[in-house]
CSV table of C-alpha atoms in Angstrom, one decimal:
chain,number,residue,atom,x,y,z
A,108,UNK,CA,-5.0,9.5,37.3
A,109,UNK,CA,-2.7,11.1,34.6
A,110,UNK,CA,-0.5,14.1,36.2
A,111,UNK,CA,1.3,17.3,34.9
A,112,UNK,CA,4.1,19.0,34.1
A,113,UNK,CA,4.9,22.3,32.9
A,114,UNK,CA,6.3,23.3,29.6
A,115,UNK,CA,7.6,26.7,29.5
A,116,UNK,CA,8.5,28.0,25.7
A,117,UNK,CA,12.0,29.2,25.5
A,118,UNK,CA,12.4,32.9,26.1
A,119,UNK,CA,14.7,33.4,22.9
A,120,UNK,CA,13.3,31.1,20.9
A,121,UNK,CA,9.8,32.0,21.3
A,122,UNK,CA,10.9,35.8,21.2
A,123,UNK,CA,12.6,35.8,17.8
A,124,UNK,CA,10.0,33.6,16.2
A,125,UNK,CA,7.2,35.8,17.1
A,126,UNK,CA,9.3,38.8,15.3
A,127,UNK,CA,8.6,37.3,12.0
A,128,UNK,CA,4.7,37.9,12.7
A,129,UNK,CA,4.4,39.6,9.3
A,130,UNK,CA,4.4,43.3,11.0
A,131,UNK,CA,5.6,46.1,8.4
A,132,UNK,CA,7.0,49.4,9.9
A,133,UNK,CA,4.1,51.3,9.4
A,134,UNK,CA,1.9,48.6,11.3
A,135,UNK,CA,4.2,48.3,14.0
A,136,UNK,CA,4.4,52.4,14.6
A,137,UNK,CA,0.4,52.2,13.9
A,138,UNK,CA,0.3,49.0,16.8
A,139,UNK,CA,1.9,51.4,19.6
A,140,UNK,CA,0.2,54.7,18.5
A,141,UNK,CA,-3.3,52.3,19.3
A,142,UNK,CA,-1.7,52.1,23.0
A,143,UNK,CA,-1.7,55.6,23.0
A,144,UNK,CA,-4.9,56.5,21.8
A,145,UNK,CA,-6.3,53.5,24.4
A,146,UNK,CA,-4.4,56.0,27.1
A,147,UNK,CA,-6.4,58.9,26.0
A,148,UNK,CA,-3.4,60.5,25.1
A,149,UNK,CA,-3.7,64.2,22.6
A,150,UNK,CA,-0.8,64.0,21.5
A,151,UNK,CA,1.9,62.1,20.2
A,152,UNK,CA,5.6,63.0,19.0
A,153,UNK,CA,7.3,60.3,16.7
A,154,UNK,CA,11.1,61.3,17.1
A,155,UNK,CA,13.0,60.0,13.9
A,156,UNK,CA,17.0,60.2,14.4
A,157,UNK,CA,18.3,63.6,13.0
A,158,UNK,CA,21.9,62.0,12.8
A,159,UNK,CA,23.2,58.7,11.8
A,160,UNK,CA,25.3,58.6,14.6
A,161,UNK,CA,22.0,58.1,17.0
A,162,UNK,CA,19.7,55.8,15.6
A,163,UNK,CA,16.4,55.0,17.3
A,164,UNK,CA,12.9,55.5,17.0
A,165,UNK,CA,10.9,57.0,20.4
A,166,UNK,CA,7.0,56.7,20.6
A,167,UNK,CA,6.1,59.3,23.1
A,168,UNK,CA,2.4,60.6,24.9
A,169,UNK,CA,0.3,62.8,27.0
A,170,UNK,CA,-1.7,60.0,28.0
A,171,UNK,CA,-2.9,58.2,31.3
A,172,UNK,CA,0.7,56.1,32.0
A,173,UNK,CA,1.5,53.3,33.6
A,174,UNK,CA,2.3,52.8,37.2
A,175,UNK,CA,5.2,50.0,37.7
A,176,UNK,CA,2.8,47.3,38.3
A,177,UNK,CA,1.0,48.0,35.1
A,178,UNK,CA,3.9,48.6,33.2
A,179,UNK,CA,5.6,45.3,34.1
A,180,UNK,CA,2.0,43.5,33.0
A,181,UNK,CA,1.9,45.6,30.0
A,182,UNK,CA,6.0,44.1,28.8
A,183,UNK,CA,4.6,41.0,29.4
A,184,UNK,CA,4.3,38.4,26.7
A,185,UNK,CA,0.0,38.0,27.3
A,186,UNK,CA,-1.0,41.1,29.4
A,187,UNK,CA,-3.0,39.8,32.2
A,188,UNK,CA,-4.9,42.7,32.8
A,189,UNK,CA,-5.6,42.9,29.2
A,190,UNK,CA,-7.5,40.1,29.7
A,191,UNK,CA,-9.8,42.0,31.9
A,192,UNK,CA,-13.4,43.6,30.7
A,193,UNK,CA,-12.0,46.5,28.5
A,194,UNK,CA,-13.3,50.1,27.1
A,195,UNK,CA,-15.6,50.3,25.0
A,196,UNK,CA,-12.7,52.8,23.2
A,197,UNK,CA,-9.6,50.4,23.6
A,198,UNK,CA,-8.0,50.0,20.2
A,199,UNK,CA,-6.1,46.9,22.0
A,200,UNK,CA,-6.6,43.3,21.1
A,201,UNK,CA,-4.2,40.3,22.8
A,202,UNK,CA,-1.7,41.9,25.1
A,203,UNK,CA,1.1,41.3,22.6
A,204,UNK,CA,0.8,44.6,20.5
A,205,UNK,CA,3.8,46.9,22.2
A,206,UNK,CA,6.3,43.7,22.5
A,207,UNK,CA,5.6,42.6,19.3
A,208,UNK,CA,5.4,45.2,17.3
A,209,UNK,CA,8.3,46.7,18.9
A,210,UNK,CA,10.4,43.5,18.4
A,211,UNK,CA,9.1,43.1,15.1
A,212,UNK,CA,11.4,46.2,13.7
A,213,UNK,CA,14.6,46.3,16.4
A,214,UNK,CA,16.1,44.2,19.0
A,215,UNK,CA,15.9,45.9,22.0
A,216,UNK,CA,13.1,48.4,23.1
A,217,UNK,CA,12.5,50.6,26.4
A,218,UNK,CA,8.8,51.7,27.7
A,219,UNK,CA,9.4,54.6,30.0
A,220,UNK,CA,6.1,55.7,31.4
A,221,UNK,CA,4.7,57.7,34.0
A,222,UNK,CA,1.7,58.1,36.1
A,223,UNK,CA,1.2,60.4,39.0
A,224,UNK,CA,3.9,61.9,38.5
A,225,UNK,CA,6.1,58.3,39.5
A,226,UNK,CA,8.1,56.7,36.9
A,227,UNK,CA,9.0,53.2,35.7
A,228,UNK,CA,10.9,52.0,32.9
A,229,UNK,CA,11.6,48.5,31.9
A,230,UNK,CA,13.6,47.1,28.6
A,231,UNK,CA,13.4,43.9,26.6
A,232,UNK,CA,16.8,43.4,24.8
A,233,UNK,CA,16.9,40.0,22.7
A,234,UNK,CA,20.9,40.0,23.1
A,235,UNK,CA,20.7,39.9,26.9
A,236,UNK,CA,17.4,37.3,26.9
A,237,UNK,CA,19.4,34.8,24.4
A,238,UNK,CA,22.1,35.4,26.9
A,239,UNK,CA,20.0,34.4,30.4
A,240,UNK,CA,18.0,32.1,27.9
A,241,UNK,CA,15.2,33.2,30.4
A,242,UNK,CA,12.2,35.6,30.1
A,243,UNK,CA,14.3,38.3,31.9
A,244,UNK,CA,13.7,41.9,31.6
A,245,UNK,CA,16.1,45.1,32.7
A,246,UNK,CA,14.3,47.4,35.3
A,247,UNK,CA,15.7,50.2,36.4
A,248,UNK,CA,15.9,52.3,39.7
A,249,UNK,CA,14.8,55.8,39.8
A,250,UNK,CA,18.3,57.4,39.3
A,251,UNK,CA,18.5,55.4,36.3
A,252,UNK,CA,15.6,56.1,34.9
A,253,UNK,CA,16.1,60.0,34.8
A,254,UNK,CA,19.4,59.0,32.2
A,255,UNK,CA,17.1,57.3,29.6
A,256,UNK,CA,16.5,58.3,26.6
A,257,UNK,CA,13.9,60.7,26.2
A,258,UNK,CA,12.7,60.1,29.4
A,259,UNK,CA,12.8,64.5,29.5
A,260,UNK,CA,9.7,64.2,27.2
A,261,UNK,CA,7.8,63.5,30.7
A,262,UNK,CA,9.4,66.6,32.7
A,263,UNK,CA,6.5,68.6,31.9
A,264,UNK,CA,3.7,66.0,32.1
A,265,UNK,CA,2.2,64.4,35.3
A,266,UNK,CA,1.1,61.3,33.5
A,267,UNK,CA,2.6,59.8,29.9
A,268,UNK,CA,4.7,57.1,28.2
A,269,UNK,CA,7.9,56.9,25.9
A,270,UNK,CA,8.6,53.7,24.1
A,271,UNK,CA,11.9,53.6,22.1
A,272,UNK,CA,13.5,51.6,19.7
A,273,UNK,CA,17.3,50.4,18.9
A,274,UNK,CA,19.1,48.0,17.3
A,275,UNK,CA,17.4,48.0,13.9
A,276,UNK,CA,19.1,44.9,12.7
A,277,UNK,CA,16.4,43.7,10.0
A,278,UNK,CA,16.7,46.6,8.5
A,279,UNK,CA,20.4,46.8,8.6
A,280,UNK,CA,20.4,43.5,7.1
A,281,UNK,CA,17.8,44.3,4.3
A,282,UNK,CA,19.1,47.7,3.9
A,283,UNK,CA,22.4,47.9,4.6
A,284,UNK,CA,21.8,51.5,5.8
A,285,UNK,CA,19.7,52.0,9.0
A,286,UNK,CA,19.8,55.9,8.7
A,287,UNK,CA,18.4,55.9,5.2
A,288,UNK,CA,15.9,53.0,5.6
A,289,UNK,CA,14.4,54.9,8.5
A,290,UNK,CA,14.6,58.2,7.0
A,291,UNK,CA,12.8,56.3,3.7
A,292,UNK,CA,10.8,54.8,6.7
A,293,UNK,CA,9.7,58.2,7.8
A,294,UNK,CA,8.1,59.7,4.2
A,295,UNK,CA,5.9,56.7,3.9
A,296,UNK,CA,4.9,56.5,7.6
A,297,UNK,CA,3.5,60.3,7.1
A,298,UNK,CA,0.6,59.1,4.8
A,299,UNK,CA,-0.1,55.7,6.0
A,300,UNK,CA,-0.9,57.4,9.7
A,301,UNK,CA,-2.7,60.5,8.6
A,302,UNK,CA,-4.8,57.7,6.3
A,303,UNK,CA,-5.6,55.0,9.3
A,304,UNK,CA,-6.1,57.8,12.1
A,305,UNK,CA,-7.6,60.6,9.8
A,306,UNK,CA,-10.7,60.4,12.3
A,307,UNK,CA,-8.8,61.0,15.4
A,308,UNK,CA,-6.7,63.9,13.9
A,309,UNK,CA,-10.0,65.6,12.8
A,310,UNK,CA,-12.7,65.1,15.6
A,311,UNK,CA,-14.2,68.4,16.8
A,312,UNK,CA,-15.7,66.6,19.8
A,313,UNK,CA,-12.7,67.6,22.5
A,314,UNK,CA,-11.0,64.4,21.7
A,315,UNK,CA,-9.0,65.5,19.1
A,316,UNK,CA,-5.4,63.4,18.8
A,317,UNK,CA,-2.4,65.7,17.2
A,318,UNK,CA,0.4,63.5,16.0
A,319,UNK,CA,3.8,64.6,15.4
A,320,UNK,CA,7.0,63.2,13.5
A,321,UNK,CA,9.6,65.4,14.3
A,322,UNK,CA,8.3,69.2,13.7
A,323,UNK,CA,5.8,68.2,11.3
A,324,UNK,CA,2.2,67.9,12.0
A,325,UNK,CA,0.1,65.2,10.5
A,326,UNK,CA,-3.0,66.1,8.4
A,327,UNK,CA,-6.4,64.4,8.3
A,328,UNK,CA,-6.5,62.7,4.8
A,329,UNK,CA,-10.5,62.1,3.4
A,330,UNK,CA,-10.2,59.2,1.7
A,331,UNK,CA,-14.2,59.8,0.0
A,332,UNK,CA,-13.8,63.4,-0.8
A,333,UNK,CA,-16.9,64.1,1.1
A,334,UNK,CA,-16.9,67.8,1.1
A,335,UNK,CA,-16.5,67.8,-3.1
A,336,UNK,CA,-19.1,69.3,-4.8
A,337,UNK,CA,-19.1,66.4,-7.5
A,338,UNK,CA,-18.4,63.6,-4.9
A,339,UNK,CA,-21.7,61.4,-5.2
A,340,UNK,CA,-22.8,60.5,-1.6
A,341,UNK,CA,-25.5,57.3,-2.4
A,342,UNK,CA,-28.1,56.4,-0.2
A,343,UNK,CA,-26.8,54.7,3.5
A,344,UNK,CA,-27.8,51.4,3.6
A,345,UNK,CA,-28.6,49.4,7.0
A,346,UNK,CA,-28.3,45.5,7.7
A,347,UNK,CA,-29.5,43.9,10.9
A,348,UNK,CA,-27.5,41.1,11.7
A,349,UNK,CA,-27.1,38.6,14.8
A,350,UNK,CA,-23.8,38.8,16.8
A,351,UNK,CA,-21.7,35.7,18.4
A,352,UNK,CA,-24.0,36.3,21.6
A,353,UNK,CA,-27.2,36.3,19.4
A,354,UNK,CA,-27.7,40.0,19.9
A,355,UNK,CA,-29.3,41.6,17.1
A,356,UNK,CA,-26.8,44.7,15.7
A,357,UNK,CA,-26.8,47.0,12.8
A,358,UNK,CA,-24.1,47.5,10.6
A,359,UNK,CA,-24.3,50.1,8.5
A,360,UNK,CA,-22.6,51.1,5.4
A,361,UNK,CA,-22.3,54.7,3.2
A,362,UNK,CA,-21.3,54.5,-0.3
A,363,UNK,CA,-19.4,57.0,-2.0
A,364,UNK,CA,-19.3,58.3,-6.0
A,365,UNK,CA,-15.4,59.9,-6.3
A,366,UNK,CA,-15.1,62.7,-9.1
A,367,UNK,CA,-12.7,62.2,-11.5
A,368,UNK,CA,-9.4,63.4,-11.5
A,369,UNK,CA,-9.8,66.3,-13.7
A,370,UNK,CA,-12.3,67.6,-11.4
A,371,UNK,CA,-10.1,67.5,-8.8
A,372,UNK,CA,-7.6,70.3,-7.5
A,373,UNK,CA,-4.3,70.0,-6.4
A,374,UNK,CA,-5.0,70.2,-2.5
A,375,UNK,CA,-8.1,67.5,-3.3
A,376,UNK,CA,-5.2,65.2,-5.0
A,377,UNK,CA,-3.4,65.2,-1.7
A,378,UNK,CA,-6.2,65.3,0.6
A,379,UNK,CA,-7.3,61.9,-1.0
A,380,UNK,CA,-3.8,60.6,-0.4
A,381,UNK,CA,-2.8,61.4,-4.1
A,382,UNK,CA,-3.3,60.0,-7.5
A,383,UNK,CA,-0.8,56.9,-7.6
A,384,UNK,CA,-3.3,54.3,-6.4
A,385,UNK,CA,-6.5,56.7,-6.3
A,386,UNK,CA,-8.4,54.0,-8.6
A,387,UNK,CA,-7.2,51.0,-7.0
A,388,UNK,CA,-8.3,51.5,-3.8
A,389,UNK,CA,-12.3,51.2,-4.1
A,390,UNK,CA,-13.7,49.0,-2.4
A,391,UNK,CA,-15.1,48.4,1.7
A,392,UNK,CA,-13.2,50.6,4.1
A,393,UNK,CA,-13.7,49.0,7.9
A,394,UNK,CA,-13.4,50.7,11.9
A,395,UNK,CA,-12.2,49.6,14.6
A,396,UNK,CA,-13.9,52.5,16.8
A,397,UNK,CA,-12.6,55.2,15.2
A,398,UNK,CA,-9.3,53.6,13.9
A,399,UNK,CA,-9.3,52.3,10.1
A,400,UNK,CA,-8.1,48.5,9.9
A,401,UNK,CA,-9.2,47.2,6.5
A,402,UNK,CA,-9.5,49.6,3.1
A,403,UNK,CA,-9.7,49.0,-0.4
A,404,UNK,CA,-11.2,45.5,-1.0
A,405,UNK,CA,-14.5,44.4,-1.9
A,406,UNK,CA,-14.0,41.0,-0.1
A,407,UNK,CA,-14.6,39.1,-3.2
A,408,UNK,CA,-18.4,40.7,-3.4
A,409,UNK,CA,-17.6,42.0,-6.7
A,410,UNK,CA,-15.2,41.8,-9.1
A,411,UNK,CA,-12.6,44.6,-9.7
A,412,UNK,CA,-13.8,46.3,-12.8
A,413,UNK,CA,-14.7,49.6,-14.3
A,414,UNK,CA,-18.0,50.8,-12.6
A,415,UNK,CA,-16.5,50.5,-9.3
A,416,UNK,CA,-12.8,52.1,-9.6
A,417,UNK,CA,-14.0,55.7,-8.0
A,418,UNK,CA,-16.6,53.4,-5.4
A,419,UNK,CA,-15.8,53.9,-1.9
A,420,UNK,CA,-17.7,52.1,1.3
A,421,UNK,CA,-17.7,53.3,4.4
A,422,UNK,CA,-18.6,51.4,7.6
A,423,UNK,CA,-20.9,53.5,10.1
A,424,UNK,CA,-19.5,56.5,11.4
A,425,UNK,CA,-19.3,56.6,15.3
């Protein structure tokens, strides 16, 4: 009878090849805000560097925190309780969002998180795992902890977590400056969030997310217009279809008419998410719960032509 033997991946190789998943900033930010929202956190605080002298980015919530046991799952490569039956709400999908995205933009990030009012903190740093050449993390002890960075967002909060980046080194190389690209970073990051999380920043149901970069406040953005007098809302249209576990769902879609731009004030230009690719992004725009993933395409359906540039789809509304 044939035997075994184990195969373990290389910590550092496997770590830097999985950095080239194809994350962009925006997506990796977006990837660790879902973790957040999955904590029922209300709000977050992106911290952006205010001096090129300190250059990081810090991820920091209100929500449910981790103890140490579940934060040393959750740095691990494959979450095994994310393997576990999940929410019905949880915006999570393999156990690899934090690390990757994380490692995706900078070389060594922190999750500091808190829960009962105990807290843990662990650190993957690529230098020091190409060093062991082992899947080794840095923990620290409680005295430690309290001399992390931003670790006095949690004074005030009995539960929470702060993940924070360093070492931007892609964007060093690509760049040259690390304290413009991520102040560049920040401008675009703005829209893209208050686009893919414009439900969560304007529910009215008491689960209401705020989201902060630095002192500003992010907006809701509509992308359909729908309280414009000269939007045209079409009839909803419903599709029964069978799922993997031949049970029979609905999915539901709501077309949308967008006015022209000349009917359109100035504060409708920016609640749209302005005028520079206002006509090229018709098309099917897709949920994950309440979180948008997909927007802009028609998925081959139809061609991209004149009588759909101001057409809009959205998937049903939770």
């Amino acid at each position: 009878m044939p035997g075994e033997k184990r195969n373990a991946p290389a910590a550092n190789t496997l770590m830097n090849s999985m950095r080239s998943m194809g994350y962009s900033f925006n997506a990796a930010v977006a990837d660790i805000i879902d973790n957040s929202i999955s904590a029922h956190a209300t709000r977050i605080d992106i911290k952006f560097p205010i001096s090129p002298s300190d250059l990081y980015i810090a991820i920091c919530d209100n929500g449910c925190g981790m103890n140490d046991f579940e934060l040393e799952d959750a740095m691990k490569y494959g979450s095994d309780l994310k393997g576990d039956e999940r929410e019905d709400d949880d915006l999570g999908r393999y156990g690899l969002g934090m690390k990757a995205a994380s490692l995706s933009q900078c070389r060594k990030m922190t999750a500091i998180s808190k829960k009962n009012g105990e807290l843990s903190a662990y650190t993957w740093d690529l230098d020091y795992v190409e060093q062991r050449r082992d899947w080794f993390m840095i923990n620290y002890s409680p005295d430690e902890i309290k001399k992390l960075e931003f670790v006095n967002y949690l004074d005030e909060l009995n539960s929470g977590t702060v993940v924070v980046w360093k070492n931007f080194d892609f964007m060093k190389k690509n760049e040259g400056d690390v304290y413009l690209g991520l102040s560049n970073a920040e401008t675009s990051l703005s829209w893209y969030l208050e686009l893919i999380f414009h439900r969560y920043l304007n529910r009215n149901d008491g689960k209401q997310v705020e989201i902060w970069i630095n002192n500003y406040k992010l907006e809701p953005l509509d992308p359909f217009l729908e309280n414009h007098k000269k939007t045209n809302i079409r009839r909803k249209i419903s599709i029964p279809i069978m799922d993997s576990n031949n049970i029979e769902r609905i999915v539901t879609a709501q077309p949308f008419i967008l006015p022209f731009q000349k009917d359109m004030s100035k504060e409708d230009k920016k609640l749209v998410g302005g005028m520079e690719d206002y006509r090229t992004k018709q098309g099917f725009y897709i949920y994950r719960n309440e979180r948008l993933i997909i927007w802009g395409t028609w998925f081959r359906l139809i061609k991209q032509h004149e009588l759909g540039k101001l057409a809009r789809v959205r998937d049903r509304k939770s």
